[in-house]
GROMACS .gro file of C-alpha atoms in nm:
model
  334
    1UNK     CA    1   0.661   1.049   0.801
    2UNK     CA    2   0.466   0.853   1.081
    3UNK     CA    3   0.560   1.151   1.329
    4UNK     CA    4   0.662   1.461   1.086
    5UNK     CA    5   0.956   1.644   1.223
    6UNK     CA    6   0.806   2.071   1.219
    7UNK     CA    7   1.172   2.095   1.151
    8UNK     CA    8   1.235   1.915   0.823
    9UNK     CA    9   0.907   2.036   0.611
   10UNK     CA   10   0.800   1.847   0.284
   11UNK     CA   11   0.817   2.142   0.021
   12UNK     CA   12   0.600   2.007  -0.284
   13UNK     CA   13   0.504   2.189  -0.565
   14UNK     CA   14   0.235   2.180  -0.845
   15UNK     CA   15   0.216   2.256  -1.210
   16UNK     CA   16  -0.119   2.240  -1.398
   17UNK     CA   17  -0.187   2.085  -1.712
   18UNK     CA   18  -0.070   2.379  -1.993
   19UNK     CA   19   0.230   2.435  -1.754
   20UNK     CA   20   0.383   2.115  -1.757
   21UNK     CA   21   0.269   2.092  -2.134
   22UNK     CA   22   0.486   2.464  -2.182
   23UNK     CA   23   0.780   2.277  -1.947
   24UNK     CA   24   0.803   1.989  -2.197
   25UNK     CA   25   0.801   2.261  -2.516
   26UNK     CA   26   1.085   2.510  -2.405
   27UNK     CA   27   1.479   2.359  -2.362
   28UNK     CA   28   1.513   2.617  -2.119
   29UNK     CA   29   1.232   2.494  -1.911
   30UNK     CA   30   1.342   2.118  -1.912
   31UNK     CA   31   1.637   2.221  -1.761
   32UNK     CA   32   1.530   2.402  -1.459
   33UNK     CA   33   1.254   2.077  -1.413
   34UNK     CA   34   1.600   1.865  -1.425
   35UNK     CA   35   1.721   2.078  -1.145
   36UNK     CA   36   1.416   2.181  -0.929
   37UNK     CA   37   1.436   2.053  -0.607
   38UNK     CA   38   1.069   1.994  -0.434
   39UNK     CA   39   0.992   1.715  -0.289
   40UNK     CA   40   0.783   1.592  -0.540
   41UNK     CA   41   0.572   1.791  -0.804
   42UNK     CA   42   0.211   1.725  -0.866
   43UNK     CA   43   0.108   1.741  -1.228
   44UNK     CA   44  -0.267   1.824  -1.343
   45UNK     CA   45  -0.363   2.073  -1.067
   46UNK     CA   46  -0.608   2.210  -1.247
   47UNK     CA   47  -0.807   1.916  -1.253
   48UNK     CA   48  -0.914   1.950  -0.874
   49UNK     CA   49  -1.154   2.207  -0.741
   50UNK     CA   50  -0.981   2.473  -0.549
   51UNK     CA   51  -0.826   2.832  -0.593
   52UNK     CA   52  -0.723   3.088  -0.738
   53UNK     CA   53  -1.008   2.974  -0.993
   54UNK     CA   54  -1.158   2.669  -1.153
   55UNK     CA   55  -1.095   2.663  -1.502
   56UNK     CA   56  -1.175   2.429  -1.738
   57UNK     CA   57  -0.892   2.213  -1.956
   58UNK     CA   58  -0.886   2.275  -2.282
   59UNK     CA   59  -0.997   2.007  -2.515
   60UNK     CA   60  -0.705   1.785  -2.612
   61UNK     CA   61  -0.492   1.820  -2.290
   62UNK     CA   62  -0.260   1.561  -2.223
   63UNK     CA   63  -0.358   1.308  -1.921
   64UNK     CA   64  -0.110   1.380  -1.639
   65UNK     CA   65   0.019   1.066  -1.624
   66UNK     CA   66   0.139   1.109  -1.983
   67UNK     CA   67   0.274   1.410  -1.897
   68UNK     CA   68   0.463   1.269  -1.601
   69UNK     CA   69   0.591   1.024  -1.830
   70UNK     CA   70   0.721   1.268  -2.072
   71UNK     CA   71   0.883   1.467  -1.829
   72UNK     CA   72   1.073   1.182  -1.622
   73UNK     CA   73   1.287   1.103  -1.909
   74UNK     CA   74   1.467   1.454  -1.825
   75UNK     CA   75   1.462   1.341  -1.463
   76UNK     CA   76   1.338   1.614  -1.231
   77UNK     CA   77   1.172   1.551  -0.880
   78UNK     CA   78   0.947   1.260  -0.836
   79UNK     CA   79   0.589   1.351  -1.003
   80UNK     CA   80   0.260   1.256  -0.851
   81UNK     CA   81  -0.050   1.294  -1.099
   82UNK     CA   82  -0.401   1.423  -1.064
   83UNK     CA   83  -0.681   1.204  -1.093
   84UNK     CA   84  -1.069   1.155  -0.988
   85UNK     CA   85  -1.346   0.933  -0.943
   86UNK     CA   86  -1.523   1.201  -1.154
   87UNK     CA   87  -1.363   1.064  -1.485
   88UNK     CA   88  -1.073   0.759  -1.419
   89UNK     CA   89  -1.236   0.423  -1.380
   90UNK     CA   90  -1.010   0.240  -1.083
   91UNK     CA   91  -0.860  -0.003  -1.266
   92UNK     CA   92  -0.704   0.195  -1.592
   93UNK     CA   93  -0.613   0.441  -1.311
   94UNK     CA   94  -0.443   0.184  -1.136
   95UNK     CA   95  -0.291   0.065  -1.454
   96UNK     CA   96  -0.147   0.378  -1.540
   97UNK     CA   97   0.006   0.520  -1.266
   98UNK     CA   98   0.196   0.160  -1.142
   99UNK     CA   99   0.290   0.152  -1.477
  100UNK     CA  100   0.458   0.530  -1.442
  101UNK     CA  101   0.621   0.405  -1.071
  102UNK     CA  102   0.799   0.143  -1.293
  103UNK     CA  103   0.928   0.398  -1.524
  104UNK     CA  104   1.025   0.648  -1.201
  105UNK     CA  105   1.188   0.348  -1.024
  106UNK     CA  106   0.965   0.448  -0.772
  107UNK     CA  107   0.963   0.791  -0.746
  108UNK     CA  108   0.591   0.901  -0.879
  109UNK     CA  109   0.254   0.929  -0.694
  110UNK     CA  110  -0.125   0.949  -0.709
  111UNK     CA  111  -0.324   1.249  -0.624
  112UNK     CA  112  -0.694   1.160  -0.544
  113UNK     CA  113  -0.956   1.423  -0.571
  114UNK     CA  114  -1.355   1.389  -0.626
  115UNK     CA  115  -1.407   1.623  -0.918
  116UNK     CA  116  -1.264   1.714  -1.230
  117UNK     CA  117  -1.434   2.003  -1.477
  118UNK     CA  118  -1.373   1.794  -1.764
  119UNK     CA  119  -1.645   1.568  -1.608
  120UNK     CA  120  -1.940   1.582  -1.854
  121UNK     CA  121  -2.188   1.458  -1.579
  122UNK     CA  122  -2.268   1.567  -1.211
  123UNK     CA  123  -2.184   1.161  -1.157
  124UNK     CA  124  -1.836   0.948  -1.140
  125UNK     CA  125  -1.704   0.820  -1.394
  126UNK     CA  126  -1.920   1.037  -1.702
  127UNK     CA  127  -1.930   0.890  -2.014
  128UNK     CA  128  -1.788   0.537  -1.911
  129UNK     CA  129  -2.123   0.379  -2.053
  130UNK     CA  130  -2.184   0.183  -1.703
  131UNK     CA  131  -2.567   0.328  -1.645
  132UNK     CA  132  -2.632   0.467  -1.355
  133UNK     CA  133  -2.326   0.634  -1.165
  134UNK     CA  134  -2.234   0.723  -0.867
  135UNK     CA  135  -2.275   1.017  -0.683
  136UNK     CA  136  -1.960   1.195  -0.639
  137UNK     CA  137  -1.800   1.368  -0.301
  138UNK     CA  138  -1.541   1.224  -0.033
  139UNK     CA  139  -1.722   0.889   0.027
  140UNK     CA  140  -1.722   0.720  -0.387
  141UNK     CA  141  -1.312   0.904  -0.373
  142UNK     CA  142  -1.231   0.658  -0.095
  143UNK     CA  143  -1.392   0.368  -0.261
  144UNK     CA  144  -1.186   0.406  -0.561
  145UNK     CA  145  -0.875   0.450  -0.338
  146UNK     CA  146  -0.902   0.113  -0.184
  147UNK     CA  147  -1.046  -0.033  -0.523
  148UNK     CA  148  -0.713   0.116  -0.667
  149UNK     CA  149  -0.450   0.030  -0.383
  150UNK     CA  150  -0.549  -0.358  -0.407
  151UNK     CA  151  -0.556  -0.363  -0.803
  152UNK     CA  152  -0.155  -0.217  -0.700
  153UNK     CA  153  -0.096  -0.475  -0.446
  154UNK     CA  154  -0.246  -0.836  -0.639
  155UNK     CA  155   0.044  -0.895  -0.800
  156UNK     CA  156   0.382  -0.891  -0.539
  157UNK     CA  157   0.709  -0.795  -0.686
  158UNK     CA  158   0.921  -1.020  -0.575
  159UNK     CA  159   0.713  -1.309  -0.721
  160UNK     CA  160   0.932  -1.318  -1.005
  161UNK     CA  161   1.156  -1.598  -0.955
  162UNK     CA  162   1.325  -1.592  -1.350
  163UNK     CA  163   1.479  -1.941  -1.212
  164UNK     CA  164   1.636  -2.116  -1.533
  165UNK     CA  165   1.690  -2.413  -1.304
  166UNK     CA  166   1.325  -2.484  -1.241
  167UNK     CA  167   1.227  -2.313  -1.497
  168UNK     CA  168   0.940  -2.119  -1.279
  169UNK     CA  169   0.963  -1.752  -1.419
  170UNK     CA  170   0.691  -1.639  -1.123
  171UNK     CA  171   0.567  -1.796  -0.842
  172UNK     CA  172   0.199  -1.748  -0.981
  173UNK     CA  173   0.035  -1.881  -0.649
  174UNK     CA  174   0.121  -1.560  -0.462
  175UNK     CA  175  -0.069  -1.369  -0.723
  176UNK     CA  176  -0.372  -1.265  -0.553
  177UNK     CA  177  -0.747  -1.203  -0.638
  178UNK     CA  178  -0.883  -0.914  -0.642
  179UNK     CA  179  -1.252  -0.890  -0.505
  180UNK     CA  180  -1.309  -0.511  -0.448
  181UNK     CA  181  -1.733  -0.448  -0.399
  182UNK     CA  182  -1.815  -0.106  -0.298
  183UNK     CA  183  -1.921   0.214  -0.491
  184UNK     CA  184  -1.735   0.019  -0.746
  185UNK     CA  185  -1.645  -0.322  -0.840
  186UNK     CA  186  -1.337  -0.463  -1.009
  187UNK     CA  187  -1.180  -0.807  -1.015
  188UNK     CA  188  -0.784  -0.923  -1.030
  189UNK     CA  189  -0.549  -0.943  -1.057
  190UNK     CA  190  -0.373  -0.603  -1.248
  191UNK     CA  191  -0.140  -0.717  -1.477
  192UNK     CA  192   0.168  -0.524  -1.367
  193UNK     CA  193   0.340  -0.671  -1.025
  194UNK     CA  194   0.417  -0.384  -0.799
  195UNK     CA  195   0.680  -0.144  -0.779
  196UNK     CA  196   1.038  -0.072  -0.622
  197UNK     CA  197   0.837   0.125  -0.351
  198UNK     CA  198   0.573  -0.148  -0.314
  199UNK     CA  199   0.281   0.105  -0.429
  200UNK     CA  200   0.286   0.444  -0.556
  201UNK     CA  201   0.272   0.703  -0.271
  202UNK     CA  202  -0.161   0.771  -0.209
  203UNK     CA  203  -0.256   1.105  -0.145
  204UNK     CA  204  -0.580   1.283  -0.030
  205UNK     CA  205  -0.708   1.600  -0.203
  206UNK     CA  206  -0.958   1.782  -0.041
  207UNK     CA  207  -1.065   2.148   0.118
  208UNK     CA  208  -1.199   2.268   0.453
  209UNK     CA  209  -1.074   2.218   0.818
  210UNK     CA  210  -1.228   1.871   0.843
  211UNK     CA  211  -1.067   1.709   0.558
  212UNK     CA  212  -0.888   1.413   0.765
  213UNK     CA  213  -1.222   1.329   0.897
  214UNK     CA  214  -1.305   1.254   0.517
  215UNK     CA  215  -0.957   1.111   0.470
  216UNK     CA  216  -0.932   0.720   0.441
  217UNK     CA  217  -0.653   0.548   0.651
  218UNK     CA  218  -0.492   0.415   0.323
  219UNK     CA  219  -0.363   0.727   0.204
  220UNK     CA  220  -0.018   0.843   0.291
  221UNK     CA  221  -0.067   1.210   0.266
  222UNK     CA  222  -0.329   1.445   0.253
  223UNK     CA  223  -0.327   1.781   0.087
  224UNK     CA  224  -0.532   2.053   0.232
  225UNK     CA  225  -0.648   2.211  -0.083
  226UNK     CA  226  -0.840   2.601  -0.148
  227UNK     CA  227  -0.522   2.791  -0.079
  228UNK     CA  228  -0.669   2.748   0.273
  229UNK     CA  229  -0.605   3.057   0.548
  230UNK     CA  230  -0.358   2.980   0.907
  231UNK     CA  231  -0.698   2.927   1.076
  232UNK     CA  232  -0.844   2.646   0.868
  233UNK     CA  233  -0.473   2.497   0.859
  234UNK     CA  234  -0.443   2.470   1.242
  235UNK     CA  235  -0.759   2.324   1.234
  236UNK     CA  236  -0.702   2.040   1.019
  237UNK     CA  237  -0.371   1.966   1.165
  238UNK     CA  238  -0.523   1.914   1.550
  239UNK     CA  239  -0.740   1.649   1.406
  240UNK     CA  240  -0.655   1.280   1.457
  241UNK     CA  241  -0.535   1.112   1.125
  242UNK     CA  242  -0.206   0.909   1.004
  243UNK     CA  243  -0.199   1.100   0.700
  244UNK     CA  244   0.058   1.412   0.750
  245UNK     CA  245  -0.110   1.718   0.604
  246UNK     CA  246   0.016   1.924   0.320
  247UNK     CA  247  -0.129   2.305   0.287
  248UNK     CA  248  -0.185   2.435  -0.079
  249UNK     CA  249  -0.012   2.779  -0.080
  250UNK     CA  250   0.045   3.044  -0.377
  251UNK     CA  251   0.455   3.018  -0.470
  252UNK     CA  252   0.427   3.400  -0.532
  253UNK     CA  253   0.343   3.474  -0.155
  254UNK     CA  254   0.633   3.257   0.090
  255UNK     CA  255   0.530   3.461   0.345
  256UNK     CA  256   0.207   3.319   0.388
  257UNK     CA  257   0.351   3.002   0.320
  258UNK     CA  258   0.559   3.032   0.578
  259UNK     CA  259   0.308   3.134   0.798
  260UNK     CA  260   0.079   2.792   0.711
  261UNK     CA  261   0.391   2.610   0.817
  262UNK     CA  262   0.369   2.786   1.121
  263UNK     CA  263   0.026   2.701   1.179
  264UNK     CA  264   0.062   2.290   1.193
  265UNK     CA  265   0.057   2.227   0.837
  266UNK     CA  266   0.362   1.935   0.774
  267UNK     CA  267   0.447   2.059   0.423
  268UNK     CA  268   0.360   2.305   0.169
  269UNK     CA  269   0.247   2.231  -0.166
  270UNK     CA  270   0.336   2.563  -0.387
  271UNK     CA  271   0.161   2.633  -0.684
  272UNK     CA  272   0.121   2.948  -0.940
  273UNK     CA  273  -0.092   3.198  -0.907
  274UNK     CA  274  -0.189   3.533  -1.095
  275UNK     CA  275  -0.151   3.647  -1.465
  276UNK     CA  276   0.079   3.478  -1.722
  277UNK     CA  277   0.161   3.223  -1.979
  278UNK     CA  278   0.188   2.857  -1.863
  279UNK     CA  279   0.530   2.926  -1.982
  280UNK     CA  280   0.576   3.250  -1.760
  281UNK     CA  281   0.393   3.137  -1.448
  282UNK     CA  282   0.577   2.747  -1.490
  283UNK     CA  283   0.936   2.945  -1.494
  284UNK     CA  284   0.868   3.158  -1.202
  285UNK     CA  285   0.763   2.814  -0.992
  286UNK     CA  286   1.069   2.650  -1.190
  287UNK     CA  287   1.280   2.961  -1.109
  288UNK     CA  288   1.201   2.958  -0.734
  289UNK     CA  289   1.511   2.837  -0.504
  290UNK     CA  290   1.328   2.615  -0.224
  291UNK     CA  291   1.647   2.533  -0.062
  292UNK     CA  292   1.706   2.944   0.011
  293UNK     CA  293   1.369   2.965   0.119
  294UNK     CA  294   1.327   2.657   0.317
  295UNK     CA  295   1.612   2.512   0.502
  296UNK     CA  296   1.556   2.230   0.648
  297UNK     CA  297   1.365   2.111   0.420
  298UNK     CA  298   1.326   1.739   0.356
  299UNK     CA  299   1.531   1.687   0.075
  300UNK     CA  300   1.445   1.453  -0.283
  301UNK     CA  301   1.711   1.202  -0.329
  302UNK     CA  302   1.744   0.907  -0.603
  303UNK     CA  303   1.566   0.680  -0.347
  304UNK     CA  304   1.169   0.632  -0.371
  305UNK     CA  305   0.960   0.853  -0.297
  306UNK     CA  306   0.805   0.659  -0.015
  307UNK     CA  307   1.163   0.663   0.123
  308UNK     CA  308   1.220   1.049   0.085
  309UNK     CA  309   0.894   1.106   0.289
  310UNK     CA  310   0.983   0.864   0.557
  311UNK     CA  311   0.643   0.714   0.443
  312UNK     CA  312   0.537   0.332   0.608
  313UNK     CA  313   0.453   0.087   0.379
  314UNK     CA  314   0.072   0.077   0.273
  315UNK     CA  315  -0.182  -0.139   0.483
  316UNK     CA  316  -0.215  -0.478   0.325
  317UNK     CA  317  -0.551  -0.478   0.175
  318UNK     CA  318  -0.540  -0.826   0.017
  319UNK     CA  319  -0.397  -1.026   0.307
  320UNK     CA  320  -0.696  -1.270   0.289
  321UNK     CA  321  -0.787  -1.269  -0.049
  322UNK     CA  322  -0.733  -1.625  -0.219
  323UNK     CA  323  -0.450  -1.728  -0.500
  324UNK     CA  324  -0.600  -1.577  -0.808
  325UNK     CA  325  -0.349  -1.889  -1.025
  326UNK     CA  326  -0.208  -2.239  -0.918
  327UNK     CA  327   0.111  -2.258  -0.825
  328UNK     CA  328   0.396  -2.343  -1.086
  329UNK     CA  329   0.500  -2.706  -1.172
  330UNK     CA  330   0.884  -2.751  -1.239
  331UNK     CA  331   0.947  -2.693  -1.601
  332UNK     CA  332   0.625  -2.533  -1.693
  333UNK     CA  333   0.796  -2.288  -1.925
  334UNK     CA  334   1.049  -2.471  -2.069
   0.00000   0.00000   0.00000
């Protein structure tokens, strides 16, 4: 999606967390997830700051990478999950979601925003015990998304050799340190190798007509966030960025939708609005045929989900970073 085609929109959609909780509950609902046709879905939300309102999670909702997890096994579109600096420290985050790109073959995502109202503190990461914090907003989001996209890239794929003849299961020398000093610190390598997509799609979460000023050049996507008007859409999309942008609209209005689409915007990301159970307002979303209402359309597949976007591979953050083991001696493992 290096130059989007206005004629072959992404169409992604969004479920909080009590909706995808209600989708996993009700038969019914599982089967229109195994048949809904966006893009990709975002789970969690309701975990970033933006309209219709900012509610608080109820205590004991499940993590939306759990979630995701749950609701892959009854395939579906490809999920990306909510996350912040407010709460996930970079490298569980990173652990988790490569972990849930394994288990999609490649078909998940990471949605980055810079607060969360189950944050306890006005800081980052509340409650991690690590003394003083930092201060939250656009700059201490972009630090974690680099910390987090080299944790994903230390360990290459295909250094996995599983060669019985040399008995070298993985070429351990092309495992790579990981030296990431910033807003936050973390050290390699993670201990998952990366995925069929290389990383997990990165995407930007923010609100306001400047937002790819604020967007770092890792991320792969950017979602214009608020429920934002046609004005504040063509705004952000005559700004310079790599990063294609994706305006949040209300499924139960198309028309404006339509109109956002109209405005610049590269995609749509649909999500619920107005009165209703999780279950009601997750059926009507469900319920909603994307392909009637926007042909054209880029359609989700059983390839990745970097490969349904038409999304270049990530930068190489780690290119000079040193060998984090030695390399293998014949018959090591046997």
């Amino acid at each position: 999606m290096t130059s989007p085609d206005p004629g072959r929109p992404v169409i992604a959609t969004a479920l909080t967390t009590a909706e995808a909780a209600a989708v996993l509950a009700d038969p019914v609902l599982r089967g229109r997830w195994s048949h809904h046709r966006a893009a990709f879905t975002v789970l969690g939300i309701d975990r970033l700051p933006g309209a219709p309102t900012e509610s608080v999670p109820a205590a004991g909702d499940l993590d939306p990478s759990v979630l995701a997890t749950a609701l892959a096994v009854y395939g579906g579109p490809a999920v990306v999950v909510v996350a912040t600096a407010h709460i996930d420290l970079p490298y569980n985050l990173a652990r988790r979601t490569l972990s849930l790109d394994h288990l999609t073959r490649g078909r998940s995502g990471l949605l980055l925003g810079s607060r969360d109202p189950r944050g306890r503190t006005g800081n980052a990461w509340s409650g991690a015990g690590l003394g003083a914090a930092a201060e939250l907003g656009p700059a201490t989001t972009a630090d974690t998304a680099h910390a987090v996209l080299g944790l994903w890239q230390s360990w290459p794929l295909d250094s996995i050799a599983g060669d019985k003849e040399s008995g070298i299961l993985v070429h351990s020398e092309r495992i790579r340190r990981v030296g990431h000093r910033g807003v936050t610190r973390t050290a390699g390598p993670l201990s998952i190798p990366t995925s069929p997509q290389g990383t997990p799609v990165l995407g930007w979460y923010g609100t306001g007509p400047d937002i790819r000023a604020h967007t770092p050049d890792i991320a792969d996507l950017t979602v214009l966030g608020g429920l934002p008007d046609r004005a504040t859409v063509a705004s952000a999309a005559r700004q310079p960025g790599r990063a294609p942008v994706l305006a949040e609209a209300s499924v139960r209005d198309l028309e404006t939708a339509a109109e956002l689409l109209r405005a610049g915007a590269h995609g749509l990301l649909l999500r619920t609005t107005g009165p209703g159970t999780p279950a009601e307002t997750a059926a009507h979303l469900l319920g909603t045929d994307l392909a009637v209402r926007f042909p054209g359309a880029v359609v989700p597949g059983d390839t990745t989900l970097r490969d349904t976007l038409g999304l270049p591979p990530p930068r190489d953050l780690l290119s000079d970073a040193t060998a984090a083991f030695p390399a293998p001696s014949p018959g090591v493992y046997r």
